mmCIF file with all atom_site columns, C-alpha atoms in Angstrom:
data_model
loop_
_atom_site.group_PDB
_atom_site.id
_atom_site.type_symbol
_atom_site.label_atom_id
_atom_site.label_alt_id
_atom_site.label_comp_id
_atom_site.label_asym_id
_atom_site.label_entity_id
_atom_site.label_seq_id
_atom_site.pdbx_PDB_ins_code
_atom_site.Cartn_x
_atom_site.Cartn_y
_atom_site.Cartn_z
_atom_site.occupancy
_atom_site.B_iso_or_equiv
_atom_site.pdbx_formal_charge
_atom_site.auth_seq_id
_atom_site.auth_comp_id
_atom_site.auth_asym_id
_atom_site.auth_atom_id
_atom_site.pdbx_PDB_model_num
ATOM 1   C CA . MET A 1 1   ? 0.000   0.000  0.000   1.00 0.00 ? 166 MET A CA 1
ATOM 2   C CA . LYS A 1 2   ? 1.292   3.444  -0.953  1.00 0.00 ? 167 LYS A CA 1
ATOM 3   C CA . LYS A 1 3   ? 2.224   5.667  1.995   1.00 0.00 ? 168 LYS A CA 1
ATOM 4   C CA . GLN A 1 4   ? 0.343   8.941  2.109   1.00 0.00 ? 169 GLN A CA 1
ATOM 5   C CA . GLN A 1 5   ? 2.178   12.164 1.584   1.00 0.00 ? 170 GLN A CA 1
ATOM 6   C CA . ASN A 1 6   ? 1.635   14.311 4.708   1.00 0.00 ? 171 ASN A CA 1
ATOM 7   C CA . LYS A 1 7   ? 3.985   17.116 3.727   1.00 0.00 ? 172 LYS A CA 1
ATOM 8   C CA . VAL A 1 8   ? 4.919   18.773 0.476   1.00 0.00 ? 173 VAL A CA 1
ATOM 9   C CA . LYS A 1 9   ? 8.069   20.713 -0.291  1.00 0.00 ? 174 LYS A CA 1
ATOM 10  C CA . TYR A 1 10  ? 7.442   23.518 -2.740  1.00 0.00 ? 175 TYR A CA 1
ATOM 11  C CA . LYS A 1 11  ? 9.911   26.259 -3.657  1.00 0.00 ? 176 LYS A CA 1
ATOM 12  C CA . GLY A 1 12  ? 12.101  25.427 -0.653  1.00 0.00 ? 177 GLY A CA 1
ATOM 13  C CA . GLU A 1 13  ? 9.244   25.551 1.888   1.00 0.00 ? 178 GLU A CA 1
ATOM 14  C CA . VAL A 1 14  ? 7.617   22.547 3.545   1.00 0.00 ? 179 VAL A CA 1
ATOM 15  C CA . TYR A 1 15  ? 3.840   22.593 3.983   1.00 0.00 ? 180 TYR A CA 1
ATOM 16  C CA . GLU A 1 16  ? 1.787   20.181 6.077   1.00 0.00 ? 181 GLU A CA 1
ATOM 17  C CA . ILE A 1 17  ? -1.098  18.567 4.185   1.00 0.00 ? 182 ILE A CA 1
ATOM 18  C CA . ASP A 1 18  ? -4.415  18.423 6.058   1.00 0.00 ? 183 ASP A CA 1
ATOM 19  C CA . ARG A 1 19  ? -5.893  15.139 4.805   1.00 0.00 ? 184 ARG A CA 1
ATOM 20  C CA . SER A 1 20  ? -8.485  14.859 7.570   1.00 0.00 ? 185 SER A CA 1
ATOM 21  C CA . HIS A 1 21  ? -11.839 13.691 6.304   1.00 0.00 ? 186 HIS A CA 1
ATOM 22  C CA . GLN A 1 22  ? -13.557 16.666 7.944   1.00 0.00 ? 187 GLN A CA 1
ATOM 23  C CA . ASN A 1 23  ? -11.313 19.078 6.046   1.00 0.00 ? 188 ASN A CA 1
ATOM 24  C CA . ILE A 1 24  ? -11.818 17.284 2.718   1.00 0.00 ? 189 ILE A CA 1
ATOM 25  C CA . LEU A 1 25  ? -15.604 17.139 3.240   1.00 0.00 ? 190 LEU A CA 1
ATOM 26  C CA . GLU A 1 26  ? -15.587 20.864 4.015   1.00 0.00 ? 191 GLU A CA 1
ATOM 27  C CA . ILE A 1 27  ? -13.727 21.475 0.751   1.00 0.00 ? 192 ILE A CA 1
ATOM 28  C CA . PHE A 1 28  ? -16.335 19.399 -1.123  1.00 0.00 ? 193 PHE A CA 1
ATOM 29  C CA . ASP A 1 29  ? -19.065 21.437 0.569   1.00 0.00 ? 194 ASP A CA 1
ATOM 30  C CA . TRP A 1 30  ? -17.467 24.722 -0.520  1.00 0.00 ? 195 TRP A CA 1
ATOM 31  C CA . ILE A 1 31  ? -17.028 23.468 -4.069  1.00 0.00 ? 196 ILE A CA 1
ATOM 32  C CA . GLN A 1 32  ? -20.537 22.007 -4.372  1.00 0.00 ? 197 GLN A CA 1
ATOM 33  C CA . ASN A 1 33  ? -22.555 24.566 -2.450  1.00 0.00 ? 198 ASN A CA 1
ATOM 34  C CA . GLY A 1 34  ? -20.444 27.670 -2.333  1.00 0.00 ? 199 GLY A CA 1
ATOM 35  C CA . GLU A 1 35  ? -20.714 30.366 -4.900  1.00 0.00 ? 200 GLU A CA 1
ATOM 36  C CA . LEU A 1 36  ? -17.017 30.289 -5.672  1.00 0.00 ? 201 LEU A CA 1
ATOM 37  C CA . ASP A 1 37  ? -15.583 30.786 -9.119  1.00 0.00 ? 202 ASP A CA 1
ATOM 38  C CA . GLU A 1 38  ? -12.605 28.696 -10.238 1.00 0.00 ? 203 GLU A CA 1
ATOM 39  C CA . ILE A 1 39  ? -10.068 31.176 -8.869  1.00 0.00 ? 204 ILE A CA 1
ATOM 40  C CA . ASP A 1 40  ? -11.705 31.307 -5.426  1.00 0.00 ? 205 ASP A CA 1
ATOM 41  C CA . GLN A 1 41  ? -11.978 27.497 -5.441  1.00 0.00 ? 206 GLN A CA 1
ATOM 42  C CA . ALA A 1 42  ? -8.251  27.241 -6.129  1.00 0.00 ? 207 ALA A CA 1
ATOM 43  C CA . ILE A 1 43  ? -7.449  29.676 -3.313  1.00 0.00 ? 208 ILE A CA 1
ATOM 44  C CA . MET A 1 44  ? -9.719  27.813 -0.898  1.00 0.00 ? 209 MET A CA 1
ATOM 45  C CA . LEU A 1 45  ? -8.309  24.421 -1.948  1.00 0.00 ? 210 LEU A CA 1
ATOM 46  C CA . VAL A 1 46  ? -4.690  25.452 -1.385  1.00 0.00 ? 211 VAL A CA 1
ATOM 47  C CA . ASP A 1 47  ? -5.474  27.285 1.894   1.00 0.00 ? 212 ASP A CA 1
ATOM 48  C CA . LYS A 1 48  ? -7.458  24.348 3.340   1.00 0.00 ? 213 LYS A CA 1
ATOM 49  C CA . LEU A 1 49  ? -5.015  21.616 2.295   1.00 0.00 ? 214 LEU A CA 1
ATOM 50  C CA . PHE A 1 50  ? -1.607  23.295 2.663   1.00 0.00 ? 215 PHE A CA 1
ATOM 51  C CA . GLY A 1 51  ? -2.280  26.295 4.912   1.00 0.00 ? 216 GLY A CA 1
ATOM 52  C CA . VAL A 1 52  ? -2.673  30.004 4.292   1.00 0.00 ? 217 VAL A CA 1
ATOM 53  C CA . GLU A 1 53  ? 1.085   30.502 3.893   1.00 0.00 ? 218 GLU A CA 1
ATOM 54  C CA . ALA A 1 54  ? 1.205   28.222 0.818   1.00 0.00 ? 219 ALA A CA 1
ATOM 55  C CA . PRO A 1 55  ? 1.251   30.048 -2.519  1.00 0.00 ? 220 PRO A CA 1
ATOM 56  C CA . VAL A 1 56  ? -1.759  29.525 -4.752  1.00 0.00 ? 221 VAL A CA 1
ATOM 57  C CA . GLU A 1 57  ? 0.103   28.196 -7.770  1.00 0.00 ? 222 GLU A CA 1
ATOM 58  C CA . GLN A 1 58  ? -0.742  25.528 -10.330 1.00 0.00 ? 223 GLN A CA 1
ATOM 59  C CA . PRO A 1 59  ? 1.519   22.728 -8.968  1.00 0.00 ? 224 PRO A CA 1
ATOM 60  C CA . LEU A 1 60  ? -0.160  22.958 -5.532  1.00 0.00 ? 225 LEU A CA 1
ATOM 61  C CA . ILE A 1 61  ? -3.613  23.248 -7.114  1.00 0.00 ? 226 ILE A CA 1
ATOM 62  C CA . ASN A 1 62  ? -2.877  20.097 -9.143  1.00 0.00 ? 227 ASN A CA 1
ATOM 63  C CA . LEU A 1 63  ? -1.674  18.248 -6.033  1.00 0.00 ? 228 LEU A CA 1
ATOM 64  C CA . GLY A 1 64  ? -4.808  19.384 -4.192  1.00 0.00 ? 229 GLY A CA 1
ATOM 65  C CA . GLU A 1 65  ? -7.032  18.031 -6.980  1.00 0.00 ? 230 GLU A CA 1
ATOM 66  C CA . GLU A 1 66  ? -5.083  14.764 -6.886  1.00 0.00 ? 231 GLU A CA 1
ATOM 67  C CA . ILE A 1 67  ? -5.678  14.515 -3.124  1.00 0.00 ? 232 ILE A CA 1
ATOM 68  C CA . LEU A 1 68  ? -9.423  15.132 -3.571  1.00 0.00 ? 233 LEU A CA 1
ATOM 69  C CA . THR A 1 69  ? -9.690  12.454 -6.263  1.00 0.00 ? 234 THR A CA 1
ATOM 70  C CA . LEU A 1 70  ? -7.328  10.057 -4.465  1.00 0.00 ? 235 LEU A CA 1
ATOM 71  C CA . GLY A 1 71  ? -4.972  10.135 -7.421  1.00 0.00 ? 236 GLY A CA 1
ATOM 72  C CA . LYS A 1 72  ? -7.669  9.034  -9.862  1.00 0.00 ? 237 LYS A CA 1
ATOM 73  C CA . GLU A 1 73  ? -8.885  10.976 -12.877 1.00 0.00 ? 238 GLU A CA 1
ATOM 74  C CA . SER A 1 74  ? -10.955 14.047 -12.168 1.00 0.00 ? 239 SER A CA 1
ATOM 75  C CA . LYS A 1 75  ? -14.527 13.426 -11.136 1.00 0.00 ? 240 LYS A CA 1
ATOM 76  C CA . GLU A 1 76  ? -15.867 14.818 -14.426 1.00 0.00 ? 241 GLU A CA 1
ATOM 77  C CA . SER A 1 77  ? -14.011 12.307 -16.583 1.00 0.00 ? 242 SER A CA 1
ATOM 78  C CA . VAL A 1 78  ? -14.683 9.226  -14.468 1.00 0.00 ? 243 VAL A CA 1
ATOM 79  C CA . ASN A 1 79  ? -17.837 7.408  -15.569 1.00 0.00 ? 244 ASN A CA 1
ATOM 80  C CA . ASP A 1 80  ? -19.167 10.361 -17.567 1.00 0.00 ? 245 ASP A CA 1
ATOM 81  C CA . ASN A 1 81  ? -22.266 8.483  -18.628 1.00 0.00 ? 246 ASN A CA 1
ATOM 82  C CA . LYS A 1 82  ? -22.990 6.855  -15.265 1.00 0.00 ? 247 LYS A CA 1
ATOM 83  C CA . PRO A 1 83  ? -25.074 8.872  -12.784 1.00 0.00 ? 248 PRO A CA 1
ATOM 84  C CA . ARG A 1 84  ? -23.667 9.445  -9.320  1.00 0.00 ? 249 ARG A CA 1
ATOM 85  C CA . ASP A 1 85  ? -24.883 7.002  -6.700  1.00 0.00 ? 250 ASP A CA 1
ATOM 86  C CA . MET A 1 86  ? -23.395 8.641  -3.626  1.00 0.00 ? 251 MET A CA 1
ATOM 87  C CA . ASP A 1 87  ? -22.594 12.034 -2.214  1.00 0.00 ? 252 ASP A CA 1
ATOM 88  C CA . PHE A 1 88  ? -20.108 12.489 0.622   1.00 0.00 ? 253 PHE A CA 1
ATOM 89  C CA . LEU A 1 89  ? -22.161 15.323 2.115   1.00 0.00 ? 254 LEU A CA 1
ATOM 90  C CA . LYS A 1 90  ? -25.751 14.226 1.586   1.00 0.00 ? 255 LYS A CA 1
ATOM 91  C CA . ASP A 1 91  ? -25.088 10.605 2.589   1.00 0.00 ? 256 ASP A CA 1
ATOM 92  C CA . TYR A 1 92  ? -22.964 11.481 5.634   1.00 0.00 ? 257 TYR A CA 1
ATOM 93  C CA . ASP A 1 93  ? -25.490 10.427 8.290   1.00 0.00 ? 258 ASP A CA 1
ATOM 94  C CA . ILE A 1 94  ? -26.177 7.146  6.495   1.00 0.00 ? 259 ILE A CA 1
ATOM 95  C CA . TYR A 1 95  ? -22.567 6.054  6.122   1.00 0.00 ? 260 TYR A CA 1
ATOM 96  C CA . ARG A 1 96  ? -21.571 7.429  9.520   1.00 0.00 ? 261 ARG A CA 1
ATOM 97  C CA . ALA A 1 97  ? -24.078 5.067  11.177  1.00 0.00 ? 262 ALA A CA 1
ATOM 98  C CA . ASP A 1 98  ? -22.827 2.155  9.055   1.00 0.00 ? 263 ASP A CA 1
ATOM 99  C CA . ILE A 1 99  ? -19.195 2.861  9.935   1.00 0.00 ? 264 ILE A CA 1
ATOM 100 C CA . ILE A 1 100 ? -20.085 2.988  13.645  1.00 0.00 ? 265 ILE A CA 1
ATOM 101 C CA . ARG A 1 101 ? -22.018 -0.292 13.334  1.00 0.00 ? 266 ARG A CA 1
ATOM 102 C CA . GLU A 1 102 ? -19.460 -2.167 11.248  1.00 0.00 ? 267 GLU A CA 1
ATOM 103 C CA . TYR A 1 103 ? -16.145 -0.718 12.477  1.00 0.00 ? 268 TYR A CA 1
ATOM 104 C CA . GLY A 1 104 ? -16.921 0.921  15.823  1.00 0.00 ? 269 GLY A CA 1
ATOM 105 C CA . ILE A 1 105 ? -15.535 4.247  14.581  1.00 0.00 ? 270 ILE A CA 1
ATOM 106 C CA . ASP A 1 106 ? -17.578 7.405  14.992  1.00 0.00 ? 271 ASP A CA 1
ATOM 107 C CA . ILE A 1 107 ? -16.240 9.610  12.227  1.00 0.00 ? 272 ILE A CA 1
ATOM 108 C CA . ALA A 1 108 ? -17.963 12.640 13.765  1.00 0.00 ? 273 ALA A CA 1
ATOM 109 C CA . LYS A 1 109 ? -15.764 12.255 16.850  1.00 0.00 ? 274 LYS A CA 1
ATOM 110 C CA . GLU A 1 110 ? -12.617 10.628 15.483  1.00 0.00 ? 275 GLU A CA 1
ATOM 111 C CA . ASN A 1 111 ? -10.432 12.404 12.990  1.00 0.00 ? 276 ASN A CA 1
ATOM 112 C CA . ILE A 1 112 ? -9.496  9.958  10.247  1.00 0.00 ? 277 ILE A CA 1
ATOM 113 C CA . ASP A 1 113 ? -7.851  10.825 6.968   1.00 0.00 ? 278 ASP A CA 1
ATOM 114 C CA . PHE A 1 114 ? -9.929  10.989 3.814   1.00 0.00 ? 279 PHE A CA 1
ATOM 115 C CA . ASP A 1 115 ? -8.211  7.967  2.231   1.00 0.00 ? 280 ASP A CA 1
ATOM 116 C CA . THR A 1 116 ? -9.225  5.866  5.239   1.00 0.00 ? 281 THR A CA 1
ATOM 117 C CA . LEU A 1 117 ? -12.818 7.110  5.014   1.00 0.00 ? 282 LEU A CA 1
ATOM 118 C CA . VAL A 1 118 ? -12.978 6.042  1.372   1.00 0.00 ? 283 VAL A CA 1
ATOM 119 C CA . ASN A 1 119 ? -11.499 2.630  2.222   1.00 0.00 ? 284 ASN A CA 1
ATOM 120 C CA . LEU A 1 120 ? -14.070 2.158  4.983   1.00 0.00 ? 285 LEU A CA 1
ATOM 121 C CA . LEU A 1 121 ? -16.899 3.066  2.596   1.00 0.00 ? 286 LEU A CA 1
ATOM 122 C CA . GLU A 1 122 ? -15.616 0.757  -0.119  1.00 0.00 ? 287 GLU A CA 1
ATOM 123 C CA . ASN A 1 123 ? -15.521 -2.130 2.339   1.00 0.00 ? 288 ASN A CA 1
ATOM 124 C CA . LEU A 1 124 ? -18.923 -1.708 3.976   1.00 0.00 ? 289 LEU A CA 1
ATOM 125 C CA . SER A 1 125 ? -21.001 -4.872 3.726   1.00 0.00 ? 290 SER A CA 1
ATOM 126 C CA . LYS A 1 126 ? -23.553 -5.128 0.943   1.00 0.00 ? 291 LYS A CA 1
ATOM 127 C CA . ASP A 1 127 ? -26.220 -5.121 3.673   1.00 0.00 ? 292 ASP A CA 1
ATOM 128 C CA . SER A 1 128 ? -25.144 -1.705 4.962   1.00 0.00 ? 293 SER A CA 1
ATOM 129 C CA . ARG A 1 129 ? -27.734 1.054  4.641   1.00 0.00 ? 294 ARG A CA 1
ATOM 130 C CA . PHE A 1 130 ? -25.252 3.053  2.566   1.00 0.00 ? 295 PHE A CA 1
ATOM 131 C CA . ASN A 1 131 ? -24.961 0.285  -0.036  1.00 0.00 ? 296 ASN A CA 1
ATOM 132 C CA . GLN A 1 132 ? -28.714 -0.286 0.034   1.00 0.00 ? 297 GLN A CA 1
ATOM 133 C CA . VAL A 1 133 ? -29.264 3.396  -0.799  1.00 0.00 ? 298 VAL A CA 1
ATOM 134 C CA . ARG A 1 134 ? -26.730 3.148  -3.625  1.00 0.00 ? 299 ARG A CA 1
ATOM 135 C CA . GLU A 1 135 ? -28.581 0.081  -4.923  1.00 0.00 ? 300 GLU A CA 1
ATOM 136 C CA . ILE A 1 136 ? -31.866 2.024  -4.852  1.00 0.00 ? 301 ILE A CA 1
ATOM 137 C CA . ARG A 1 137 ? -30.284 4.859  -6.848  1.00 0.00 ? 302 ARG A CA 1
ATOM 138 C CA . ASN A 1 138 ? -28.839 2.436  -9.404  1.00 0.00 ? 303 ASN A CA 1
ATOM 139 C CA . LYS A 1 139 ? -31.898 0.183  -9.847  1.00 0.00 ? 304 LYS A CA 1
ATOM 140 C CA . LYS A 1 140 ? -33.191 0.120  -13.423 1.00 0.00 ? 305 LYS A CA 1
ATOM 141 C CA . LEU A 1 141 ? -36.952 0.481  -13.119 1.00 0.00 ? 306 LEU A CA 1
ATOM 142 C CA . SER A 1 142 ? -37.448 -1.010 -16.584 1.00 0.00 ? 307 SER A CA 1
ATOM 143 C CA . GLU A 1 143 ? -36.270 -4.363 -15.215 1.00 0.00 ? 308 GLU A CA 1
ATOM 144 C CA . ILE A 1 144 ? -39.123 -4.478 -12.669 1.00 0.00 ? 309 ILE A CA 1
ATOM 145 C CA . LYS A 1 145 ? -42.244 -6.040 -14.145 1.00 0.00 ? 310 LYS A CA 1
ATOM 146 C CA . ASP A 1 146 ? -44.599 -5.795 -11.147 1.00 0.00 ? 311 ASP A CA 1
ATOM 147 C CA . LEU A 1 147 ? -46.224 -2.335 -11.154 1.00 0.00 ? 312 LEU A CA 1
ATOM 148 C CA . LYS A 1 148 ? -46.562 -2.051 -7.354  1.00 0.00 ? 313 LYS A CA 1
ATOM 149 C CA . GLU A 1 149 ? -42.947 -3.028 -6.858  1.00 0.00 ? 314 GLU A CA 1
ATOM 150 C CA . ARG A 1 150 ? -41.824 -0.610 -9.583  1.00 0.00 ? 315 ARG A CA 1
ATOM 151 C CA . LYS A 1 151 ? -43.829 2.187  -7.954  1.00 0.00 ? 316 LYS A CA 1
ATOM 152 C CA . ALA A 1 152 ? -42.213 1.449  -4.574  1.00 0.00 ? 317 ALA A CA 1
ATOM 153 C CA . TRP A 1 153 ? -38.736 1.519  -6.134  1.00 0.00 ? 318 TRP A CA 1
ATOM 154 C CA . LYS A 1 154 ? -39.558 4.769  -7.957  1.00 0.00 ? 319 LYS A CA 1
ATOM 155 C CA . GLU A 1 155 ? -40.686 6.403  -4.687  1.00 0.00 ? 320 GLU A CA 1
ATOM 156 C CA . ALA A 1 156 ? -37.485 5.245  -2.984  1.00 0.00 ? 321 ALA A CA 1
ATOM 157 C CA . GLN A 1 157 ? -35.409 6.622  -5.872  1.00 0.00 ? 322 GLN A CA 1
ATOM 158 C CA . ASP A 1 158 ? -37.216 9.945  -5.659  1.00 0.00 ? 323 ASP A CA 1
ATOM 159 C CA . TYR A 1 159 ? -36.586 10.063 -1.905  1.00 0.00 ? 324 TYR A CA 1
ATOM 160 C CA . TYR A 1 160 ? -32.851 9.316  -2.249  1.00 0.00 ? 325 TYR A CA 1
ATOM 161 C CA . ARG A 1 161 ? -32.292 11.256 -5.494  1.00 0.00 ? 326 ARG A CA 1
ATOM 162 C CA . LEU A 1 162 ? -29.098 13.259 -5.651  1.00 0.00 ? 327 LEU A CA 1
ATOM 163 C CA . ASP A 1 163 ? -29.140 16.756 -7.038  1.00 0.00 ? 328 ASP A CA 1
ATOM 164 C CA . GLU A 1 164 ? -26.878 17.030 -10.043 1.00 0.00 ? 329 GLU A CA 1
ATOM 165 C CA . PRO A 1 165 ? -24.033 19.492 -9.589  1.00 0.00 ? 330 PRO A CA 1
ATOM 166 C CA . ILE A 1 166 ? -24.656 22.866 -11.154 1.00 0.00 ? 331 ILE A CA 1
ATOM 167 C CA . THR A 1 167 ? -22.410 23.568 -14.118 1.00 0.00 ? 332 THR A CA 1
ATOM 168 C CA . LYS A 1 168 ? -20.450 26.777 -14.518 1.00 0.00 ? 333 LYS A CA 1
ATOM 169 C CA . GLU A 1 169 ? -22.772 27.810 -17.340 1.00 0.00 ? 334 GLU A CA 1
ATOM 170 C CA . GLU A 1 170 ? -25.881 27.218 -15.202 1.00 0.00 ? 335 GLU A CA 1
ATOM 171 C CA . LYS A 1 171 ? -24.371 29.316 -12.391 1.00 0.00 ? 336 LYS A CA 1
ATOM 172 C CA . GLU A 1 172 ? -23.637 32.112 -14.852 1.00 0.00 ? 337 GLU A CA 1
ATOM 173 C CA . GLU A 1 173 ? -27.176 31.932 -16.308 1.00 0.00 ? 338 GLU A CA 1
ATOM 174 C CA . ASP A 1 174 ? -28.649 32.021 -12.790 1.00 0.00 ? 339 ASP A CA 1
ATOM 175 C CA . LYS A 1 175 ? -26.497 35.023 -11.894 1.00 0.00 ? 340 LYS A CA 1
ATOM 176 C CA . GLU A 1 176 ? -27.547 36.855 -15.075 1.00 0.00 ? 341 GLU A CA 1
ATOM 177 C CA . SER A 1 177 ? -31.198 36.016 -14.430 1.00 0.00 ? 342 SER A CA 1
ATOM 178 C CA . LYS A 1 178 ? -30.992 37.398 -10.873 1.00 0.00 ? 343 LYS A CA 1
ATOM 179 C CA . GLU A 1 179 ? -29.310 40.567 -12.147 1.00 0.00 ? 344 GLU A CA 1
ATOM 180 C CA . LEU A 1 180 ? -32.019 41.106 -14.768 1.00 0.00 ? 345 LEU A CA 1
ATOM 181 C CA . THR A 1 181 ? -34.738 40.489 -12.180 1.00 0.00 ? 346 THR A CA 1
ATOM 182 C CA . ASN A 1 182 ? -33.153 42.987 -9.797  1.00 0.00 ? 347 ASN A CA 1
ATOM 183 C CA . LYS A 1 183 ? -32.866 45.605 -12.577 1.00 0.00 ? 348 LYS A CA 1
ATOM 184 C CA . PHE A 1 184 ? -36.516 45.047 -13.493 1.00 0.00 ? 349 PHE A CA 1
ATOM 185 C CA . ILE A 1 185 ? -37.612 45.412 -9.855  1.00 0.00 ? 350 ILE A CA 1
ATOM 186 C CA . GLN A 1 186 ? -35.521 48.572 -9.437  1.00 0.00 ? 351 GLN A CA 1
ATOM 187 C CA . LYS A 1 187 ? -37.391 50.243 -12.301 1.00 0.00 ? 352 LYS A CA 1
ATOM 188 C CA . PHE A 1 188 ? -40.627 50.042 -10.297 1.00 0.00 ? 353 PHE A CA 1
ATOM 189 C CA . MET A 1 189 ? -39.262 51.196 -6.980  1.00 0.00 ? 354 MET A CA 1
#
């Protein structure tokens, strides 16, 4: 197993890397729910992973992205045509309970690194609630012949549906729409 890099030397300075799962989940939250453009995301990524003293430069941004994706390809290019079946933030309470039940680790109280969290999730039993929810999200309704059963699966899928991430273009359109609405309202005030 590859040893994790806990420090990085860049331009003669050594920076500690904060790989704690809480820190990584906070970064995901900022990226998914924050109204940060790419530049602000890069600043936040470098600050959260390497500290505020680290320069926001492309090599550290690239290393930060590699840490977030665990060295795999970026999330956009992995399984482009396959819908997401989990969300680190939305599913937190579900997988936290499973990890407590199966491993005796309360991730809300114990600080584990993100790589360990992913390993724990990947090794949860197929009977875990987390994997059951993923199965619900992935179930092809067309394969279910019984109408009552299909309806029940559809309701479960609707309940556990994940919101698709908003694209940069959609954010820009929403911003423009809000600006136009505000200008229109101002004309009547």
